[in-house]
Short mmCIF file of C-alpha atoms in Angstrom, two decimals:
data_model
loop_
_atom_site.label_atom_id
_atom_site.label_comp_id
_atom_site.label_asym_id
_atom_site.label_seq_id
_atom_site.Cartn_x
_atom_site.Cartn_y
_atom_site.Cartn_z
CA MET A 1 105.73 98.39 31.69
CA LYS A 2 107.73 95.04 32.07
CA LYS A 3 107.17 92.97 35.29
CA ILE A 4 110.30 92.30 36.80
CA THR A 5 110.68 88.59 38.52
CA ALA A 6 113.46 88.28 41.76
CA VAL A 7 114.84 86.15 43.86
CA VAL A 8 115.49 87.18 47.44
CA LEU A 9 118.47 86.36 49.40
CA GLY A 10 117.76 87.24 52.85
CA ALA A 11 114.06 87.44 54.17
CA GLY A 12 115.49 89.58 57.37
CA SER A 13 114.79 93.47 58.05
CA ARG A 14 115.58 94.73 54.75
CA GLY A 15 114.13 91.75 52.44
CA ARG A 16 110.55 91.08 54.79
CA LEU A 17 109.86 94.82 56.34
CA ILE A 18 111.10 96.57 52.36
CA TYR A 19 111.62 94.62 49.11
CA GLY A 20 108.51 92.55 50.21
CA PRO A 21 106.30 95.07 50.65
CA TYR A 22 107.47 96.43 47.25
CA ALA A 23 106.08 93.61 45.39
CA GLU A 24 102.89 93.88 47.46
CA LYS A 25 102.54 97.52 46.55
CA PHE A 26 103.45 96.96 43.08
CA PRO A 27 102.80 93.74 41.78
CA ASN A 28 102.84 94.71 38.30
CA GLU A 29 106.46 95.96 38.82
CA LEU A 30 108.05 93.40 41.20
CA GLN A 31 107.28 89.80 41.57
CA ILE A 32 109.10 87.56 43.91
CA VAL A 33 109.41 84.09 42.42
CA ALA A 34 112.11 81.95 44.59
CA VAL A 35 113.27 83.27 48.42
CA ALA A 36 116.66 81.86 50.87
CA GLU A 37 116.31 82.48 54.20
CA PRO A 38 117.46 80.44 57.12
CA ASN A 39 115.21 81.00 60.20
CA GLU A 40 111.81 78.74 59.11
CA GLU A 41 108.80 81.08 60.34
CA ARG A 42 110.60 84.09 58.47
CA ARG A 43 110.85 81.93 55.62
CA ASN A 44 107.61 79.92 55.48
CA GLN A 45 106.18 83.70 56.22
CA PHE A 46 107.15 85.42 53.31
CA ALA A 47 106.99 82.77 50.84
CA ALA A 48 103.60 82.36 51.96
CA ILE A 49 102.96 86.51 50.84
CA HIS A 50 104.50 85.98 47.82
CA ASN A 51 102.92 82.44 46.35
CA ILE A 52 106.08 81.43 46.60
CA ALA A 53 106.44 77.47 44.87
CA PRO A 54 107.58 75.45 47.83
CA GLU A 55 110.24 74.01 45.13
CA HIS A 56 111.63 77.58 44.90
CA VAL A 57 111.76 78.31 48.98
CA TYR A 58 115.28 77.57 50.32
CA SER A 59 116.80 77.72 53.78
CA THR A 60 120.35 78.28 52.33
CA TRP A 61 121.22 80.38 49.52
CA GLU A 62 123.80 77.57 47.83
CA PRO A 63 121.05 75.86 46.10
CA VAL A 64 119.03 78.49 44.55
CA PHE A 65 122.32 78.94 41.94
CA GLU A 66 122.15 74.40 41.43
CA GLN A 67 118.82 75.68 39.69
CA GLY A 68 120.44 78.12 37.03
CA ARG A 69 118.48 81.33 36.71
CA MET A 70 115.35 81.28 37.34
CA ALA A 71 114.56 84.94 37.51
CA ASP A 72 115.36 88.10 35.62
CA VAL A 73 117.42 89.67 38.91
CA MET A 74 119.09 89.09 42.16
CA ILE A 75 118.03 90.88 46.00
CA ILE A 76 120.85 90.02 48.03
CA SER A 77 119.99 91.19 51.64
CA THR A 78 121.67 89.24 53.88
CA LEU A 79 124.35 89.29 56.77
CA ASP A 80 127.78 91.56 55.05
CA ARG A 81 129.78 88.67 54.89
CA LEU A 82 127.59 86.63 52.89
CA HIS A 83 127.52 89.33 49.89
CA TYR A 84 130.74 88.57 48.06
CA VAL A 85 129.94 85.17 46.82
CA PRO A 86 126.48 85.14 45.85
CA ALA A 87 126.83 88.23 44.20
CA MET A 88 129.51 86.75 42.02
CA LYS A 89 127.55 83.89 41.23
CA ALA A 90 124.95 85.33 40.27
CA MET A 91 126.00 88.32 38.11
CA GLU A 92 128.07 84.78 36.60
CA LEU A 93 124.88 83.12 35.56
CA GLY A 94 123.42 86.26 34.39
CA TYR A 95 121.13 87.95 37.27
CA HIS A 96 121.41 91.88 37.60
CA VAL A 97 121.86 92.73 41.55
CA LEU A 98 120.57 94.64 44.01
CA LEU A 99 123.30 94.50 46.67
CA GLU A 100 122.61 95.27 50.30
CA LYS A 101 125.52 97.56 51.35
CA PRO A 102 128.20 97.22 52.42
CA MET A 103 129.41 95.52 49.50
CA SER A 104 131.39 93.52 51.76
CA PRO A 105 133.67 93.89 54.59
CA SER A 106 136.41 93.20 52.49
CA GLN A 107 138.15 96.21 50.90
CA ASP A 108 139.22 93.26 48.06
CA GLU A 109 136.09 91.79 47.69
CA CYS A 110 134.60 95.56 47.06
CA ILE A 111 136.93 96.13 44.16
CA GLU A 112 136.51 92.52 42.83
CA LEU A 113 132.55 93.31 42.81
CA GLU A 114 133.00 95.90 41.02
CA GLN A 115 135.03 94.51 38.37
CA ALA A 116 132.90 91.64 37.88
CA SER A 117 130.00 94.05 36.83
CA HIS A 118 132.09 95.45 34.54
CA HIS A 119 133.32 91.60 33.11
CA PHE A 120 129.86 90.12 33.30
CA LYS A 121 128.37 93.52 32.02
CA ARG A 122 125.45 93.36 34.89
CA LEU A 123 124.17 95.71 36.59
CA LEU A 124 125.27 95.26 40.44
CA VAL A 125 123.23 98.10 42.06
CA VAL A 126 124.40 98.97 45.81
CA SER A 127 121.14 99.79 48.48
CA HIS A 128 122.70 103.29 49.40
CA VAL A 129 119.07 104.83 49.66
CA LEU A 130 119.82 107.66 51.18
CA ARG A 131 120.70 109.69 47.64
CA TYR A 132 116.93 108.32 46.32
CA SER A 133 115.38 110.77 49.13
CA PRO A 134 113.71 113.96 48.36
CA PHE A 135 115.80 114.99 50.79
CA TRP A 136 119.60 114.79 49.62
CA SER A 137 118.77 114.26 45.85
CA GLY A 138 116.92 118.06 45.98
CA ILE A 139 120.15 119.09 47.79
CA LYS A 140 122.27 117.58 44.78
CA LYS A 141 120.10 119.69 42.89
CA TRP A 142 120.95 122.79 43.74
CA ILE A 143 124.67 122.30 44.16
CA GLU A 144 124.62 120.79 40.58
CA ALA A 145 122.82 124.08 39.56
CA GLY A 146 125.47 126.01 40.85
CA GLU A 147 123.83 127.79 43.83
CA LEU A 148 126.57 127.25 46.30
CA GLY A 149 129.70 127.51 43.87
CA THR A 150 132.26 125.66 44.27
CA ILE A 151 131.93 123.79 47.89
CA ALA A 152 134.46 124.45 50.15
CA THR A 153 133.56 122.17 53.38
CA ILE A 154 130.48 120.04 54.36
CA GLN A 155 130.02 118.90 58.03
CA LEU A 156 127.66 115.89 57.98
CA THR A 157 126.14 114.46 61.75
CA GLU A 158 124.73 110.72 62.27
CA ASN A 159 122.81 110.81 65.37
CA VAL A 160 122.34 106.74 65.22
CA GLY A 161 120.23 107.36 68.78
CA TYR A 162 120.85 104.89 71.58
CA GLN A 163 118.23 102.84 70.98
CA HIS A 164 119.25 101.55 67.69
CA MET A 165 122.93 101.92 68.75
CA THR A 166 122.12 99.24 71.64
CA HIS A 167 119.22 96.89 69.58
CA SER A 168 122.12 97.00 66.34
CA TYR A 169 126.18 97.85 67.47
CA VAL A 170 125.57 96.39 70.95
CA ARG A 171 123.07 93.40 71.55
CA GLY A 172 122.88 93.13 67.61
CA ASN A 173 123.98 91.17 64.67
CA TRP A 174 126.55 93.90 63.56
CA ARG A 175 128.33 94.04 67.33
CA LYS A 176 131.41 92.61 66.50
CA SER A 177 133.33 93.92 63.58
CA GLU A 178 134.92 90.40 62.62
CA GLU A 179 131.58 88.94 62.17
CA THR A 180 130.48 92.16 60.46
CA SER A 181 132.06 95.29 59.56
CA PRO A 182 133.33 97.70 61.10
CA MET A 183 130.84 100.02 62.80
CA ILE A 184 131.97 102.75 60.03
CA LEU A 185 131.07 100.50 57.45
CA ALA A 186 127.97 98.76 58.60
CA LYS A 187 126.33 102.16 59.44
CA SER A 188 128.18 105.22 58.02
CA CYS A 189 128.89 104.00 54.42
CA HIS A 190 125.83 106.07 53.48
CA ASP A 191 126.96 109.08 54.96
CA LEU A 192 130.54 108.82 53.51
CA ASP A 193 129.02 107.77 49.83
CA ILE A 194 126.41 111.13 50.51
CA ILE A 195 129.63 113.38 51.52
CA SER A 196 131.08 111.85 47.73
CA TRP A 197 128.30 111.91 46.00
CA LEU A 198 127.79 115.95 47.43
CA MET A 199 131.53 116.78 46.45
CA GLY A 200 131.82 115.81 43.23
CA GLN A 201 135.43 115.36 43.63
CA PRO A 202 138.12 112.09 44.15
CA CYS A 203 139.16 112.13 48.08
CA THR A 204 142.53 111.82 47.90
CA HIS A 205 143.21 111.64 51.90
CA VAL A 206 141.04 110.23 55.00
CA SER A 207 141.93 109.78 58.96
CA SER A 208 139.55 108.95 61.81
CA TYR A 209 139.39 108.59 65.87
CA GLY A 210 137.00 107.03 67.68
CA SER A 211 136.46 104.34 69.97
CA LEU A 212 133.75 101.90 72.25
CA LEU A 213 133.78 104.42 75.25
CA HIS A 214 130.33 103.96 77.27
CA PHE A 215 129.06 99.89 76.48
CA ARG A 216 131.76 98.11 78.08
CA SER A 217 131.86 95.82 81.53
CA GLU A 218 133.74 98.32 83.43
CA ASN A 219 130.74 100.18 83.20
CA ALA A 220 128.32 97.98 84.33
CA PRO A 221 126.76 99.66 87.20
CA GLU A 222 126.47 97.63 90.47
CA GLY A 223 123.82 95.14 91.30
CA SER A 224 123.64 95.02 87.50
CA THR A 225 123.02 91.35 85.85
CA ASP A 226 123.98 89.75 82.63
CA ARG A 227 119.78 89.93 81.35
CA CYS A 228 117.84 92.85 82.12
CA ILE A 229 115.50 90.90 83.05
CA ASN A 230 116.93 88.08 85.39
CA GLY A 231 116.71 90.40 88.84
CA CYS A 232 118.46 93.62 87.87
CA GLU A 233 118.75 96.09 90.37
CA VAL A 234 119.40 98.93 88.54
CA GLU A 235 116.45 97.79 85.32
CA LYS A 236 114.09 100.60 86.26
CA GLU A 237 116.84 103.51 86.49
CA CYS A 238 118.71 101.90 83.53
CA ALA A 239 118.17 104.19 79.69
CA PHE A 240 119.08 101.05 78.28
CA SER A 241 117.01 98.12 79.64
CA ALA A 242 115.70 95.84 77.25
CA LEU A 243 112.52 95.69 78.84
CA LYS A 244 111.62 99.23 78.46
CA MET A 245 112.92 98.83 74.91
CA TYR A 246 111.20 95.88 73.26
CA MET A 247 107.87 96.08 76.26
CA GLN A 248 105.65 98.97 74.44
CA PRO A 249 102.78 97.57 72.95
CA PRO A 250 100.88 98.12 70.96
CA GLU A 251 103.42 98.75 67.80
CA HIS A 252 106.32 97.68 69.51
CA PRO A 253 108.17 99.67 67.00
CA TRP A 254 111.90 97.52 68.58
CA ALA A 255 110.45 93.83 68.77
CA ARG A 256 109.63 93.86 65.81
CA TYR A 257 112.93 93.86 64.44
CA MET A 258 114.41 90.95 67.11
CA HIS A 259 113.70 87.87 64.67
CA ILE A 260 110.55 86.91 66.49
CA ASN A 261 107.29 86.79 64.49
CA ASP A 262 104.83 86.71 67.19
CA LEU A 263 104.80 89.91 69.11
CA SER A 264 102.58 88.82 72.19
CA GLN A 265 104.00 89.80 75.94
CA GLU A 266 104.67 85.94 76.39
CA SER A 267 106.78 85.39 73.06
CA ILE A 268 109.10 89.02 73.77
CA LEU A 269 109.45 87.79 77.18
CA LYS A 270 111.11 84.37 76.15
CA ALA A 271 112.87 86.38 73.45
CA LEU A 272 114.24 88.25 76.55
CA GLU A 273 115.09 85.58 78.47
CA GLU A 274 117.02 83.47 76.21
CA GLY A 275 117.85 85.59 72.95
CA PRO A 276 120.99 88.40 72.47
CA PHE A 277 118.42 91.42 72.81
CA GLY A 278 117.63 90.75 76.43
CA ARG A 279 121.75 91.34 77.57
CA CYS A 280 122.50 93.64 79.40
CA VAL A 281 124.37 96.38 77.11
CA TYR A 282 127.45 96.69 79.73
CA ARG A 283 127.77 93.02 79.48
CA CYS A 284 127.87 92.15 75.50
CA ASP A 285 130.67 90.78 73.37
CA ASN A 286 130.62 93.86 71.59
CA ASN A 287 133.51 95.29 70.08
CA VAL A 288 132.47 98.34 67.51
CA VAL A 289 132.96 101.97 68.30
CA ASP A 290 130.05 103.97 69.85
CA HIS A 291 131.23 107.35 68.27
CA GLN A 292 133.58 108.20 65.55
CA VAL A 293 134.82 110.88 63.92
CA VAL A 294 136.26 111.11 60.27
CA ASN A 295 138.35 113.73 58.34
CA MET A 296 138.21 114.01 54.49
CA GLU A 297 140.42 115.94 51.65
CA PHE A 298 139.01 116.19 47.93
CA GLU A 299 141.60 116.69 45.33
CA ASN A 300 140.57 120.23 44.69
CA GLY A 301 141.02 121.03 48.07
CA ALA A 302 137.66 121.13 50.18
CA ASN A 303 137.55 119.11 52.59
CA ALA A 304 134.78 117.63 54.74
CA SER A 305 133.96 116.51 58.28
CA PHE A 306 131.41 113.29 59.72
CA ILE A 307 130.75 112.59 62.99
CA MET A 308 128.73 109.59 63.79
CA SER A 309 127.14 109.08 67.68
CA GLY A 310 125.26 106.44 69.01
CA LEU A 311 124.84 108.30 72.46
CA THR A 312 122.52 110.68 71.34
CA GLN A 313 118.30 110.88 71.92
CA SER A 314 117.40 111.18 68.04
CA GLY A 315 118.35 109.62 64.87
CA ALA A 316 118.77 112.37 62.89
CA ARG A 317 120.83 113.28 60.38
CA ARG A 318 122.12 116.96 60.17
CA VAL A 319 124.53 118.54 57.25
CA GLN A 320 125.92 121.92 57.02
CA ILE A 321 127.22 122.29 52.78
CA MET A 322 129.45 125.47 53.05
CA GLY A 323 130.20 127.16 49.64
CA THR A 324 131.72 130.01 47.34
CA LYS A 325 128.35 131.33 46.41
CA GLY A 326 125.87 130.40 49.14
CA GLU A 327 125.29 127.20 52.03
CA ILE A 328 122.80 124.67 52.38
CA ILE A 329 121.68 123.45 56.02
CA GLY A 330 119.42 120.79 56.76
CA ASP A 331 117.76 117.87 59.09
CA MET A 332 117.07 115.22 57.50
CA ASP A 333 114.64 114.38 60.52
CA GLN A 334 112.72 117.00 59.58
CA GLY A 335 112.79 116.74 56.31
CA SER A 336 113.62 120.36 55.44
CA TYR A 337 117.10 122.49 54.41
CA THR A 338 117.52 125.83 54.06
CA LEU A 339 119.67 127.56 50.96
CA TYR A 340 121.61 130.19 51.61
CA ARG A 341 121.99 132.87 48.57
CA TYR A 342 124.92 134.90 49.72
CA VAL A 343 124.85 137.82 47.06
CA THR A 344 121.20 138.40 47.31
CA GLY A 345 120.86 137.32 50.63
CA GLU A 346 117.89 135.23 50.25
CA LYS A 347 117.11 132.62 52.42
CA VAL A 348 115.05 129.62 50.43
CA GLU A 349 113.28 126.88 52.36
CA ILE A 350 112.58 123.44 51.36
CA ASP A 351 110.08 121.31 53.03
CA CYS A 352 110.67 117.85 51.52
CA ASN A 353 109.80 115.59 54.29
CA VAL A 354 107.77 112.04 53.10
CA ALA A 355 105.76 109.94 55.43
CA GLY A 356 105.61 106.43 55.59
CA ASP A 357 108.27 105.41 53.54
CA GLY A 358 112.18 104.80 54.83
CA HIS A 359 115.31 106.62 54.36
CA GLY A 360 113.42 110.00 53.95
CA GLY A 361 111.29 108.40 50.69
CA GLY A 362 114.96 106.57 49.63
CA ASP A 363 113.68 103.15 50.01
CA ASP A 364 110.56 102.79 47.44
CA ARG A 365 112.70 105.36 45.03
CA LEU A 366 115.97 102.89 44.65
CA ILE A 367 113.75 100.08 43.93
CA SER A 368 112.10 101.62 41.57
CA SER A 369 115.14 103.38 40.10
CA PHE A 370 116.73 99.45 39.88
CA LEU A 371 113.49 98.14 38.60
CA GLN A 372 113.62 100.84 35.72
CA ASP A 373 117.24 100.75 34.74
CA VAL A 374 116.87 96.51 34.17
CA ARG A 375 114.29 97.15 31.80
CA ASP A 376 116.18 99.90 30.49
CA PHE A 377 119.12 97.71 30.20
CA ASP A 378 119.26 96.21 26.97
CA THR A 379 118.62 98.91 24.77
CA ASN A 380 120.18 102.18 26.91
CA PRO A 381 122.43 100.37 29.47
CA SER A 382 123.10 102.23 32.59
CA LYS A 383 125.37 101.45 36.10
CA GLY A 384 122.69 103.11 37.86
CA LEU A 385 123.02 105.70 40.48
CA THR A 386 124.18 103.59 43.39
CA SER A 387 126.34 101.43 40.96
CA ALA A 388 129.39 99.30 42.80
CA THR A 389 131.42 102.18 40.25
CA ALA A 390 129.42 104.88 42.19
CA SER A 391 129.98 103.45 45.36
CA LEU A 392 133.44 102.15 45.55
CA GLN A 393 135.23 105.24 46.20
CA SER A 394 132.99 105.76 49.85
CA HIS A 395 133.56 101.87 50.66
CA LEU A 396 137.25 103.16 49.98
CA MET A 397 136.87 106.00 51.97
CA ALA A 398 135.28 103.66 55.29
CA PHE A 399 138.45 100.96 55.17
CA ALA A 400 140.87 104.26 55.29
CA ALA A 401 138.73 105.77 58.34
CA GLU A 402 138.67 102.25 60.06
CA GLN A 403 142.47 101.78 58.93
CA SER A 404 143.25 105.37 60.43
CA ARG A 405 141.80 105.01 63.71
CA LEU A 406 143.27 102.00 64.31
CA ASN A 407 146.60 103.49 64.06
CA SER A 408 146.18 106.89 66.11
CA GLY A 409 144.21 108.76 63.51
CA GLN A 410 147.01 108.41 60.97
CA SER A 411 146.28 110.14 57.50
CA ILE A 412 145.20 107.39 55.03
CA LYS A 413 146.41 107.41 50.95
CA LEU A 414 143.55 106.47 49.05
CA ALA A 415 145.21 106.12 46.19
CA ASP A 416 146.81 103.48 47.86
CA MET A 417 144.12 101.39 48.73
CA MET A 418 143.06 101.52 44.71
CA THR A 419 146.36 99.91 43.49
CA LYS A 420 144.11 96.38 43.21
CA ARG A 421 141.45 97.67 40.60
CA LEU A 422 142.23 96.71 37.05
CA SER A 423 141.39 99.41 34.25
CA VAL A 424 138.17 98.48 32.69
#
């Protein structure tokens, strides 16, 4: 098995906690030879773990391209608005690219990236990790085997969970759509991709409603302050208290995402006093929705509905797929689903829970699949399961949903959004 070398742009949550550990677990498969990361502490720690030569450790991504191509692949896990330019430059230099979702917060840039992958004859794989998980890949196999007949309706709910909501989309990096992406794209393009993949049909129309209902200044309780730690009179009664969320020793499940490497009490308290994650959820500069519904129609007359809510206890995804011969009902959080066969009345229960691997086992499988596609590319070129071409429809569905939401639920025709896509 040929070892693949990689350059990593962005050693934040995904780069540091997903791609880096894969190289540690499987050093015979992946070696990281360069990194670009603006945070000095994270950059130095990542470089030390992977024994990266000092001349290949960068504080910004731009100088990486001045060195020419120095590895087989580039893994881009920067913030959303820093995807397009480095991905284009990487493919032009001859890198195969593993790109964090979404491809870009710009509809035109998504289309251009997909076209560039064909032009430069390079792999451009988007990290739609759910397709690789045993839960969703298993459901897809039942559908392809004809167990459900023709799918009539898919209903999918993403319970974001109030803690994830407040951390990422109220206090965190994805709180403002103009700086990153609308939430339906930043968080839920995973889900729209799964719906598109399972349905196996072109999506023709999209409509959507949603709003920022709760995390607004007018909902701030009396006695609250700008920061949870600054004498807030209602902090102990508040479900969204930063102290409750981040001061959880010894694991600190959320503090490790606060962009600090020292998880001592002193360091966490300092971050709550000075950084974005200590702010009152009602007094942030957030503008993305906290709930949204999307309705979709497909070419053969099938339809789908998607519900995203940040006002939930759990972070589970739950699905119901209704077909002409059978039905599947599942809960990704539990790692199980049930197939119902109409003719025989059979009920088949499938347990595919994967412990210790992110996104239901999808993270490691995504990386493994990408590396194998790279190894095989010269003799058996493949676009990859989640190529830019495969992912483009779900990105356009997300853009259509946001356009509809901002226009009182107006139905958007997807064909109108593809006018700039060149034939390949």
